[in-house]
């Protein structure tokens, strides 16, 4: 006697299928975070030696040779030129040799880069038996002594944005795409306002320029939400994993919030040039600490990601409309070339009831899938 399908086997297969998502997240997070952060070493980190005489040239060349690619040592004629390079974030340290050596840094650009430069020139000054004076030309706000508060602001805004993707994409799947896009715009507004409150009145990560911080945060969050909602049409339950790859694994690690590209492996350093997290972090730094230097390029990066989201939402809306049209065509009653077959009232009622049951079953299955997707997103 044959038995029906084993419900335990089906349930186990279902669970194992969903376990694939967190296991892939574990693999991806490990590769991304450990690959980017486990062994920061400088490479082509620009530093300046202030002066123009033969002694300055010898010192610069000696450092360049000893660094073996870790530093990009240049000479500048005077302190003002060195300070300008730091303000433009072209350089990350400027050493002024002499009886009382001084090191100029801009910790707001990157505290870890400033520390790496200070470590190098502390040894240089020690070789001259002189204490090193360190002057910070661009210190961070009092509420952000490590200079990494902007990175954690990035984390908060990112989580608010990409977690909302699952809710709008899954729970709002029955809504027209234009409504979901409006929800994305509204949600990104709320998320950016929360982030701005954190940055200003709550934790004092920045002490001025909050309007600009809000505008950059909104553009960043809106881009994530639009891209995520557009991807949901195609990825469904894999959307959470997809947005985590884009906006966590590759995003946080390439943002420059902890280590700048000059202290990271080349892959993550190259992403820094055009990834949206780097656009937000560097945009806020430039806006708050460096008189807007480089802000235009970072706004352009964020705007391009936003436009990519708009394009993806537009394509997704058309795809969904095509799917709806095809589904309607399949369920429409078909006619025969001959005389239509006469149906009894009882037969018509049975077919109608069967069709309603199939539709209800499909809706229940879709609802269960949406609930599972949201549970996975919330768990993450």
mmCIF file of C-alpha atoms in Angstrom:
data_model
loop_
_atom_site.group_PDB
_atom_site.id
_atom_site.type_symbol
_atom_site.label_atom_id
_atom_site.label_comp_id
_atom_site.label_asym_id
_atom_site.label_seq_id
_atom_site.Cartn_x
_atom_site.Cartn_y
_atom_site.Cartn_z
ATOM 1 C CA UNK A 1 0.000 0.000 0.000
ATOM 2 C CA UNK A 2 1.494 3.360 -1.037
ATOM 3 C CA UNK A 3 1.422 6.222 1.375
ATOM 4 C CA UNK A 4 1.140 9.925 0.607
ATOM 5 C CA UNK A 5 4.006 12.359 0.786
ATOM 6 C CA UNK A 6 5.682 12.610 4.173
ATOM 7 C CA UNK A 7 4.849 16.031 5.669
ATOM 8 C CA UNK A 8 8.017 15.968 7.783
ATOM 9 C CA UNK A 9 10.185 15.603 4.687
ATOM 10 C CA UNK A 10 8.451 18.505 3.000
ATOM 11 C CA UNK A 11 8.782 20.702 6.082
ATOM 12 C CA UNK A 12 12.463 19.805 6.470
ATOM 13 C CA UNK A 13 13.134 20.621 2.827
ATOM 14 C CA UNK A 14 11.358 23.951 3.328
ATOM 15 C CA UNK A 15 13.453 24.832 6.393
ATOM 16 C CA UNK A 16 16.710 23.837 4.716
ATOM 17 C CA UNK A 17 15.834 26.019 1.732
ATOM 18 C CA UNK A 18 15.371 29.026 4.002
ATOM 19 C CA UNK A 19 18.538 28.243 5.975
ATOM 20 C CA UNK A 20 20.479 28.886 2.807
ATOM 21 C CA UNK A 21 19.918 32.638 3.191
ATOM 22 C CA UNK A 22 21.572 33.091 6.626
ATOM 23 C CA UNK A 23 24.386 30.721 5.686
ATOM 24 C CA UNK A 24 25.137 32.762 2.573
ATOM 25 C CA UNK A 25 24.984 35.908 4.706
ATOM 26 C CA UNK A 26 27.503 34.386 7.125
ATOM 27 C CA UNK A 27 29.824 33.560 4.244
ATOM 28 C CA UNK A 28 29.429 36.971 2.619
ATOM 29 C CA UNK A 29 29.837 38.988 5.829
ATOM 30 C CA UNK A 30 32.954 37.050 6.773
ATOM 31 C CA UNK A 31 34.552 37.504 3.369
ATOM 32 C CA UNK A 32 33.618 41.182 3.203
ATOM 33 C CA UNK A 33 34.455 42.377 6.713
ATOM 34 C CA UNK A 34 37.524 40.254 7.316
ATOM 35 C CA UNK A 35 38.753 40.870 3.790
ATOM 36 C CA UNK A 36 38.429 44.632 4.216
ATOM 37 C CA UNK A 37 39.374 45.171 7.857
ATOM 38 C CA UNK A 38 41.464 42.307 9.248
ATOM 39 C CA UNK A 39 44.921 43.641 8.326
ATOM 40 C CA UNK A 40 44.939 47.358 7.436
ATOM 41 C CA UNK A 41 48.232 48.350 5.851
ATOM 42 C CA UNK A 42 49.013 51.652 4.099
ATOM 43 C CA UNK A 43 49.744 51.674 0.414
ATOM 44 C CA UNK A 44 50.414 54.831 -1.589
ATOM 45 C CA UNK A 45 49.390 56.899 1.444
ATOM 46 C CA UNK A 46 50.433 60.423 0.523
ATOM 47 C CA UNK A 47 52.491 62.394 3.024
ATOM 48 C CA UNK A 48 54.360 65.648 2.500
ATOM 49 C CA UNK A 49 57.747 66.838 3.710
ATOM 50 C CA UNK A 50 57.838 70.606 4.095
ATOM 51 C CA UNK A 51 60.971 72.275 2.772
ATOM 52 C CA UNK A 52 62.987 72.719 -0.392
ATOM 53 C CA UNK A 53 66.643 72.129 0.430
ATOM 54 C CA UNK A 54 68.824 69.067 -0.192
ATOM 55 C CA UNK A 55 68.176 67.757 3.334
ATOM 56 C CA UNK A 56 64.429 67.747 2.686
ATOM 57 C CA UNK A 57 64.895 65.922 -0.612
ATOM 58 C CA UNK A 58 67.105 63.277 1.010
ATOM 59 C CA UNK A 59 64.626 62.739 3.842
ATOM 60 C CA UNK A 60 61.727 62.376 1.400
ATOM 61 C CA UNK A 61 63.595 59.931 -0.819
ATOM 62 C CA UNK A 62 64.766 57.894 2.184
ATOM 63 C CA UNK A 63 61.208 57.570 3.486
ATOM 64 C CA UNK A 64 59.929 56.665 0.017
ATOM 65 C CA UNK A 65 62.530 53.910 -0.355
ATOM 66 C CA UNK A 66 62.051 52.503 3.142
ATOM 67 C CA UNK A 67 58.267 52.480 2.841
ATOM 68 C CA UNK A 68 58.421 50.173 -0.196
ATOM 69 C CA UNK A 69 55.096 51.320 -1.615
ATOM 70 C CA UNK A 70 53.337 52.032 1.671
ATOM 71 C CA UNK A 71 53.832 55.804 1.342
ATOM 72 C CA UNK A 72 53.708 58.323 -1.463
ATOM 73 C CA UNK A 73 56.194 60.894 -0.160
ATOM 74 C CA UNK A 74 56.314 64.336 -1.740
ATOM 75 C CA UNK A 75 57.897 67.645 -0.895
ATOM 76 C CA UNK A 76 56.080 70.963 -0.627
ATOM 77 C CA UNK A 77 57.735 74.374 -0.275
ATOM 78 C CA UNK A 78 55.995 75.706 2.826
ATOM 79 C CA UNK A 79 53.501 75.113 5.608
ATOM 80 C CA UNK A 80 50.656 76.900 3.794
ATOM 81 C CA UNK A 81 50.946 74.583 0.786
ATOM 82 C CA UNK A 82 50.953 71.555 3.097
ATOM 83 C CA UNK A 83 47.866 72.848 4.916
ATOM 84 C CA UNK A 84 46.055 73.355 1.602
ATOM 85 C CA UNK A 85 46.793 69.771 0.551
ATOM 86 C CA UNK A 86 45.393 68.510 3.856
ATOM 87 C CA UNK A 87 42.280 70.679 3.482
ATOM 88 C CA UNK A 88 41.724 69.237 0.002
ATOM 89 C CA UNK A 89 42.324 65.716 1.333
ATOM 90 C CA UNK A 90 45.120 65.272 -1.172
ATOM 91 C CA UNK A 91 47.540 64.511 1.643
ATOM 92 C CA UNK A 92 47.108 62.845 5.035
ATOM 93 C CA UNK A 93 50.090 64.258 6.858
ATOM 94 C CA UNK A 94 52.785 66.916 6.479
ATOM 95 C CA UNK A 95 56.076 66.719 8.346
ATOM 96 C CA UNK A 96 57.996 69.908 9.110
ATOM 97 C CA UNK A 97 61.571 68.917 9.995
ATOM 98 C CA UNK A 98 63.854 70.933 12.223
ATOM 99 C CA UNK A 99 64.970 71.260 15.814
ATOM 100 C CA UNK A 100 61.323 71.142 16.864
ATOM 101 C CA UNK A 101 59.668 68.859 14.282
ATOM 102 C CA UNK A 102 55.939 69.210 13.725
ATOM 103 C CA UNK A 103 53.403 66.961 12.035
ATOM 104 C CA UNK A 104 50.256 68.422 10.474
ATOM 105 C CA UNK A 105 47.246 66.110 10.159
ATOM 106 C CA UNK A 106 43.498 66.412 9.462
ATOM 107 C CA UNK A 107 41.852 63.741 11.607
ATOM 108 C CA UNK A 108 38.379 64.585 10.275
ATOM 109 C CA UNK A 109 39.452 63.087 6.971
ATOM 110 C CA UNK A 110 40.286 59.779 8.655
ATOM 111 C CA UNK A 111 41.435 59.232 12.193
ATOM 112 C CA UNK A 112 43.019 55.895 11.317
ATOM 113 C CA UNK A 113 45.017 57.446 8.473
ATOM 114 C CA UNK A 114 46.180 60.226 10.796
ATOM 115 C CA UNK A 115 47.281 57.615 13.324
ATOM 116 C CA UNK A 116 49.193 55.691 10.661
ATOM 117 C CA UNK A 117 50.998 58.862 9.569
ATOM 118 C CA UNK A 118 51.745 59.839 13.158
ATOM 119 C CA UNK A 119 53.276 56.418 13.771
ATOM 120 C CA UNK A 120 55.646 56.878 10.810
ATOM 121 C CA UNK A 121 56.857 60.346 11.750
ATOM 122 C CA UNK A 122 57.134 59.635 15.461
ATOM 123 C CA UNK A 123 59.912 57.211 14.489
ATOM 124 C CA UNK A 124 61.471 59.835 12.204
ATOM 125 C CA UNK A 125 61.499 62.438 14.975
ATOM 126 C CA UNK A 126 62.843 59.896 17.458
ATOM 127 C CA UNK A 127 65.738 59.283 15.089
ATOM 128 C CA UNK A 128 66.557 62.980 15.454
ATOM 129 C CA UNK A 129 66.234 62.805 19.263
ATOM 130 C CA UNK A 130 63.411 65.337 19.186
ATOM 131 C CA UNK A 131 59.822 65.118 20.430
ATOM 132 C CA UNK A 132 57.173 65.357 17.732
ATOM 133 C CA UNK A 133 54.500 68.032 17.937
ATOM 134 C CA UNK A 134 51.231 66.976 16.267
ATOM 135 C CA UNK A 135 48.878 69.710 15.034
ATOM 136 C CA UNK A 136 45.377 68.722 13.922
ATOM 137 C CA UNK A 137 44.181 71.220 11.321
ATOM 138 C CA UNK A 138 40.720 69.634 10.963
ATOM 139 C CA UNK A 139 39.623 68.056 14.249
ATOM 140 C CA UNK A 140 36.286 66.296 14.532
ATOM 141 C CA UNK A 141 33.336 67.511 16.583
ATOM 142 C CA UNK A 142 33.466 67.038 20.350
ATOM 143 C CA UNK A 143 30.812 64.319 20.162
ATOM 144 C CA UNK A 144 32.870 62.265 17.718
ATOM 145 C CA UNK A 145 36.374 61.986 19.187
ATOM 146 C CA UNK A 146 37.329 58.942 17.085
ATOM 147 C CA UNK A 147 36.043 60.422 13.838
ATOM 148 C CA UNK A 148 34.024 57.275 13.162
ATOM 149 C CA UNK A 149 30.619 58.616 14.157
ATOM 150 C CA UNK A 150 29.765 59.338 10.523
ATOM 151 C CA UNK A 151 30.342 55.658 9.746
ATOM 152 C CA UNK A 152 27.886 54.559 12.431
ATOM 153 C CA UNK A 153 25.411 57.130 11.142
ATOM 154 C CA UNK A 154 25.804 55.390 7.776
ATOM 155 C CA UNK A 155 25.027 52.064 9.458
ATOM 156 C CA UNK A 156 21.873 53.398 11.136
ATOM 157 C CA UNK A 157 20.487 55.004 7.982
ATOM 158 C CA UNK A 158 21.344 51.930 5.901
ATOM 159 C CA UNK A 159 19.547 49.534 8.259
ATOM 160 C CA UNK A 160 16.464 51.734 8.353
ATOM 161 C CA UNK A 161 16.415 51.854 4.556
ATOM 162 C CA UNK A 162 17.152 48.269 3.549
ATOM 163 C CA UNK A 163 14.999 46.731 6.316
ATOM 164 C CA UNK A 164 12.076 48.795 5.030
ATOM 165 C CA UNK A 165 12.551 47.280 1.587
ATOM 166 C CA UNK A 166 11.273 43.886 2.771
ATOM 167 C CA UNK A 167 8.210 45.436 4.405
ATOM 168 C CA UNK A 168 7.233 47.594 1.423
ATOM 169 C CA UNK A 169 8.160 44.948 -1.126
ATOM 170 C CA UNK A 170 6.483 42.012 0.609
ATOM 171 C CA UNK A 171 3.560 43.435 2.603
ATOM 172 C CA UNK A 172 2.923 46.000 -0.117
ATOM 173 C CA UNK A 173 3.250 43.611 -3.045
ATOM 174 C CA UNK A 174 -0.430 44.059 -3.904
ATOM 175 C CA UNK A 175 -0.033 47.838 -4.144
ATOM 176 C CA UNK A 176 0.701 49.517 -7.478
ATOM 177 C CA UNK A 177 4.375 50.219 -8.029
ATOM 178 C CA UNK A 178 3.827 53.972 -7.981
ATOM 179 C CA UNK A 179 2.330 53.698 -4.486
ATOM 180 C CA UNK A 180 5.301 51.625 -3.299
ATOM 181 C CA UNK A 181 7.641 54.232 -4.793
ATOM 182 C CA UNK A 182 5.835 56.971 -2.850
ATOM 183 C CA UNK A 183 6.110 54.878 0.306
ATOM 184 C CA UNK A 184 9.838 54.558 -0.373
ATOM 185 C CA UNK A 185 10.180 58.337 -0.673
ATOM 186 C CA UNK A 186 8.256 58.881 2.556
ATOM 187 C CA UNK A 187 10.156 56.189 4.440
ATOM 188 C CA UNK A 188 13.507 57.567 3.307
ATOM 189 C CA UNK A 189 12.423 60.989 4.583
ATOM 190 C CA UNK A 190 11.661 59.549 8.023
ATOM 191 C CA UNK A 191 14.881 57.498 8.110
ATOM 192 C CA UNK A 192 16.992 60.524 7.121
ATOM 193 C CA UNK A 193 15.341 62.703 9.760
ATOM 194 C CA UNK A 194 16.068 60.079 12.421
ATOM 195 C CA UNK A 195 19.673 59.924 11.261
ATOM 196 C CA UNK A 196 19.961 63.715 11.375
ATOM 197 C CA UNK A 197 18.624 63.774 14.933
ATOM 198 C CA UNK A 198 21.246 61.213 15.904
ATOM 199 C CA UNK A 199 23.992 63.227 14.212
ATOM 200 C CA UNK A 200 23.006 66.529 15.797
ATOM 201 C CA UNK A 201 20.877 66.975 18.917
ATOM 202 C CA UNK A 202 21.204 63.434 20.294
ATOM 203 C CA UNK A 203 24.884 62.502 19.960
ATOM 204 C CA UNK A 204 26.472 65.714 18.570
ATOM 205 C CA UNK A 205 28.459 63.860 15.915
ATOM 206 C CA UNK A 206 28.537 67.111 13.943
ATOM 207 C CA UNK A 207 28.261 70.606 15.334
ATOM 208 C CA UNK A 208 27.018 72.409 12.205
ATOM 209 C CA UNK A 209 25.680 71.779 8.714
ATOM 210 C CA UNK A 210 22.766 69.578 9.793
ATOM 211 C CA UNK A 211 20.631 70.601 6.806
ATOM 212 C CA UNK A 212 23.276 69.248 4.456
ATOM 213 C CA UNK A 213 23.624 66.069 6.533
ATOM 214 C CA UNK A 214 19.871 65.538 6.211
ATOM 215 C CA UNK A 215 19.840 66.148 2.448
ATOM 216 C CA UNK A 216 22.694 63.707 1.844
ATOM 217 C CA UNK A 217 21.084 61.124 4.128
ATOM 218 C CA UNK A 218 17.741 61.392 2.343
ATOM 219 C CA UNK A 219 19.295 61.007 -1.101
ATOM 220 C CA UNK A 220 21.260 57.992 0.134
ATOM 221 C CA UNK A 221 18.288 56.295 1.853
ATOM 222 C CA UNK A 222 15.940 56.969 -1.079
ATOM 223 C CA UNK A 223 18.390 55.332 -3.467
ATOM 224 C CA UNK A 224 18.564 52.181 -1.324
ATOM 225 C CA UNK A 225 14.795 51.935 -0.965
ATOM 226 C CA UNK A 226 14.066 52.454 -4.648
ATOM 227 C CA UNK A 227 16.710 49.957 -5.746
ATOM 228 C CA UNK A 228 15.509 47.417 -3.183
ATOM 229 C CA UNK A 229 11.838 47.743 -4.134
ATOM 230 C CA UNK A 230 12.718 47.443 -7.806
ATOM 231 C CA UNK A 231 14.837 44.346 -7.143
ATOM 232 C CA UNK A 232 12.026 42.753 -5.136
ATOM 233 C CA UNK A 233 9.994 42.279 -8.297
ATOM 234 C CA UNK A 234 12.730 40.007 -9.644
ATOM 235 C CA UNK A 235 14.396 38.514 -6.544
ATOM 236 C CA UNK A 236 11.392 38.003 -4.243
ATOM 237 C CA UNK A 237 12.572 36.176 -1.100
ATOM 238 C CA UNK A 238 16.203 36.679 -2.113
ATOM 239 C CA UNK A 239 15.802 40.456 -1.968
ATOM 240 C CA UNK A 240 17.061 40.691 1.622
ATOM 241 C CA UNK A 241 20.250 38.857 0.697
ATOM 242 C CA UNK A 242 20.636 40.991 -2.428
ATOM 243 C CA UNK A 243 20.337 44.324 -0.621
ATOM 244 C CA UNK A 244 22.676 43.110 2.125
ATOM 245 C CA UNK A 245 25.333 42.323 -0.464
ATOM 246 C CA UNK A 246 24.905 45.752 -2.075
ATOM 247 C CA UNK A 247 24.356 47.936 0.967
ATOM 248 C CA UNK A 248 26.127 46.137 3.802
ATOM 249 C CA UNK A 249 28.832 43.747 2.643
ATOM 250 C CA UNK A 250 30.219 45.868 -0.166
ATOM 251 C CA UNK A 251 28.939 49.184 1.141
ATOM 252 C CA UNK A 252 30.164 49.473 4.725
ATOM 253 C CA UNK A 253 33.528 47.963 3.884
ATOM 254 C CA UNK A 254 34.236 50.413 1.053
ATOM 255 C CA UNK A 255 32.772 53.535 2.679
ATOM 256 C CA UNK A 256 36.035 54.810 4.152
ATOM 257 C CA UNK A 257 34.303 55.252 7.497
ATOM 258 C CA UNK A 258 36.791 53.060 9.358
ATOM 259 C CA UNK A 259 39.741 52.836 6.973
ATOM 260 C CA UNK A 260 40.294 54.912 3.883
ATOM 261 C CA UNK A 261 41.154 53.162 0.596
ATOM 262 C CA UNK A 262 44.862 53.784 1.208
ATOM 263 C CA UNK A 263 44.719 51.373 4.163
ATOM 264 C CA UNK A 264 42.575 48.689 2.497
ATOM 265 C CA UNK A 265 42.989 45.954 -0.124
ATOM 266 C CA UNK A 266 42.654 47.244 -3.670
ATOM 267 C CA UNK A 267 39.209 45.734 -4.332
ATOM 268 C CA UNK A 268 37.492 47.702 -1.570
ATOM 269 C CA UNK A 269 39.557 50.778 -2.329
ATOM 270 C CA UNK A 270 38.335 50.748 -5.922
ATOM 271 C CA UNK A 271 34.692 50.507 -4.810
ATOM 272 C CA UNK A 272 35.209 53.604 -2.680
ATOM 273 C CA UNK A 273 35.322 55.736 -5.829
ATOM 274 C CA UNK A 274 31.675 55.125 -6.791
ATOM 275 C CA UNK A 275 29.779 53.232 -4.076
ATOM 276 C CA UNK A 276 26.920 55.058 -2.391
ATOM 277 C CA UNK A 277 28.118 54.547 1.208
ATOM 278 C CA UNK A 278 31.392 56.269 0.360
ATOM 279 C CA UNK A 279 29.377 59.052 -1.248
ATOM 280 C CA UNK A 280 27.507 59.623 2.017
ATOM 281 C CA UNK A 281 30.513 59.383 4.350
ATOM 282 C CA UNK A 282 32.841 61.491 2.238
ATOM 283 C CA UNK A 283 30.037 63.895 1.373
ATOM 284 C CA UNK A 284 29.308 64.569 5.056
ATOM 285 C CA UNK A 285 33.019 64.925 5.845
ATOM 286 C CA UNK A 286 33.552 67.372 3.006
ATOM 287 C CA UNK A 287 30.434 69.345 3.889
ATOM 288 C CA UNK A 288 31.082 69.584 7.631
ATOM 289 C CA UNK A 289 34.875 69.718 7.948
ATOM 290 C CA UNK A 290 36.412 70.744 4.618
ATOM 291 C CA UNK A 291 34.293 73.677 3.422
ATOM 292 C CA UNK A 292 32.449 71.554 0.879
ATOM 293 C CA UNK A 293 35.559 70.345 -0.940
ATOM 294 C CA UNK A 294 34.676 67.299 -3.052
ATOM 295 C CA UNK A 295 31.008 67.584 -2.111
ATOM 296 C CA UNK A 296 29.825 67.903 -5.714
ATOM 297 C CA UNK A 297 31.394 64.610 -6.742
ATOM 298 C CA UNK A 298 29.885 62.788 -3.786
ATOM 299 C CA UNK A 299 26.441 64.250 -4.446
ATOM 300 C CA UNK A 300 26.800 63.045 -8.030
ATOM 301 C CA UNK A 301 27.542 59.512 -6.802
ATOM 302 C CA UNK A 302 24.445 59.515 -4.581
ATOM 303 C CA UNK A 303 22.315 61.022 -7.353
ATOM 304 C CA UNK A 304 23.388 58.312 -9.808
ATOM 305 C CA UNK A 305 22.414 55.592 -7.340
ATOM 306 C CA UNK A 306 19.077 57.364 -6.833
ATOM 307 C CA UNK A 307 18.503 57.515 -10.592
ATOM 308 C CA UNK A 308 19.408 53.832 -10.855
ATOM 309 C CA UNK A 309 16.657 53.188 -8.300
ATOM 310 C CA UNK A 310 14.156 55.252 -10.287
ATOM 311 C CA UNK A 311 15.043 53.318 -13.449
ATOM 312 C CA UNK A 312 14.798 49.961 -11.683
ATOM 313 C CA UNK A 313 11.398 50.820 -10.168
ATOM 314 C CA UNK A 314 10.148 51.888 -13.606
ATOM 315 C CA UNK A 315 11.300 48.625 -15.193
ATOM 316 C CA UNK A 316 9.831 46.612 -12.322
ATOM 317 C CA UNK A 317 6.488 48.356 -12.709
ATOM 318 C CA UNK A 318 6.383 47.447 -16.402
ATOM 319 C CA UNK A 319 7.380 43.858 -15.641
ATOM 320 C CA UNK A 320 4.582 43.521 -13.100
ATOM 321 C CA UNK A 321 2.078 44.987 -15.555
ATOM 322 C CA UNK A 322 3.139 42.422 -18.164
ATOM 323 C CA UNK A 323 2.834 39.600 -15.645
ATOM 324 C CA UNK A 324 -0.654 40.753 -14.698
ATOM 325 C CA UNK A 325 -1.710 40.925 -18.334
ATOM 326 C CA UNK A 326 -0.401 37.407 -18.996
ATOM 327 C CA UNK A 327 -2.108 36.032 -15.908
ATOM 328 C CA UNK A 328 -5.390 37.645 -16.954
ATOM 329 C CA UNK A 329 -5.079 36.179 -20.449
ATOM 330 C CA UNK A 330 -4.468 32.680 -19.057
ATOM 331 C CA UNK A 331 -7.479 32.779 -16.759
ATOM 332 C CA UNK A 332 -9.854 34.304 -19.331
ATOM 333 C CA UNK A 333 -12.525 31.840 -20.570
ATOM 334 C CA UNK A 334 -11.535 30.346 -23.939
ATOM 335 C CA UNK A 335 -14.043 29.993 -26.810
ATOM 336 C CA UNK A 336 -14.234 27.132 -29.333
ATOM 337 C CA UNK A 337 -14.542 27.449 -33.088
ATOM 338 C CA UNK A 338 -17.788 25.502 -33.054
ATOM 339 C CA UNK A 339 -20.860 25.955 -30.980
ATOM 340 C CA UNK A 340 -20.135 26.778 -27.370
ATOM 341 C CA UNK A 341 -20.526 23.793 -25.099
ATOM 342 C CA UNK A 342 -23.611 24.084 -23.001
ATOM 343 C CA UNK A 343 -22.999 23.835 -19.299
ATOM 344 C CA UNK A 344 -25.468 23.051 -16.649
ATOM 345 C CA UNK A 345 -25.842 25.491 -13.810
ATOM 346 C CA UNK A 346 -24.407 22.887 -11.489
ATOM 347 C CA UNK A 347 -21.279 22.458 -13.619
ATOM 348 C CA UNK A 348 -20.779 26.220 -13.845
ATOM 349 C CA UNK A 349 -21.088 26.561 -10.081
ATOM 350 C CA UNK A 350 -18.549 23.769 -9.535
ATOM 351 C CA UNK A 351 -16.028 25.349 -11.912
ATOM 352 C CA UNK A 352 -16.507 28.728 -10.311
ATOM 353 C CA UNK A 353 -16.025 27.282 -6.858
ATOM 354 C CA UNK A 354 -12.878 25.419 -7.981
ATOM 355 C CA UNK A 355 -11.470 28.596 -9.511
ATOM 356 C CA UNK A 356 -12.166 30.547 -6.329
ATOM 357 C CA UNK A 357 -10.483 27.825 -4.279
ATOM 358 C CA UNK A 358 -7.389 27.905 -6.511
ATOM 359 C CA UNK A 359 -7.214 31.693 -6.247
ATOM 360 C CA UNK A 360 -7.583 31.520 -2.465
ATOM 361 C CA UNK A 361 -4.856 28.872 -2.246
ATOM 362 C CA UNK A 362 -2.501 30.952 -4.377
ATOM 363 C CA UNK A 363 -3.192 33.986 -2.217
ATOM 364 C CA UNK A 364 -2.508 31.992 0.961
ATOM 365 C CA UNK A 365 0.769 30.703 -0.473
ATOM 366 C CA UNK A 366 1.786 34.206 -1.531
ATOM 367 C CA UNK A 367 0.899 35.571 1.907
ATOM 368 C CA UNK A 368 2.946 32.851 3.615
ATOM 369 C CA UNK A 369 5.909 33.673 1.370
ATOM 370 C CA UNK A 370 5.601 37.367 2.184
ATOM 371 C CA UNK A 371 5.449 36.629 5.916
ATOM 372 C CA UNK A 372 8.520 34.386 5.722
ATOM 373 C CA UNK A 373 10.398 37.043 3.775
ATOM 374 C CA UNK A 374 9.616 39.716 6.353
ATOM 375 C CA UNK A 375 10.575 37.373 9.208
ATOM 376 C CA UNK A 376 13.940 36.732 7.517
ATOM 377 C CA UNK A 377 14.502 40.459 7.033
ATOM 378 C CA UNK A 378 13.612 41.271 10.640
ATOM 379 C CA UNK A 379 15.872 38.482 11.904
ATOM 380 C CA UNK A 380 18.760 39.867 9.874
#
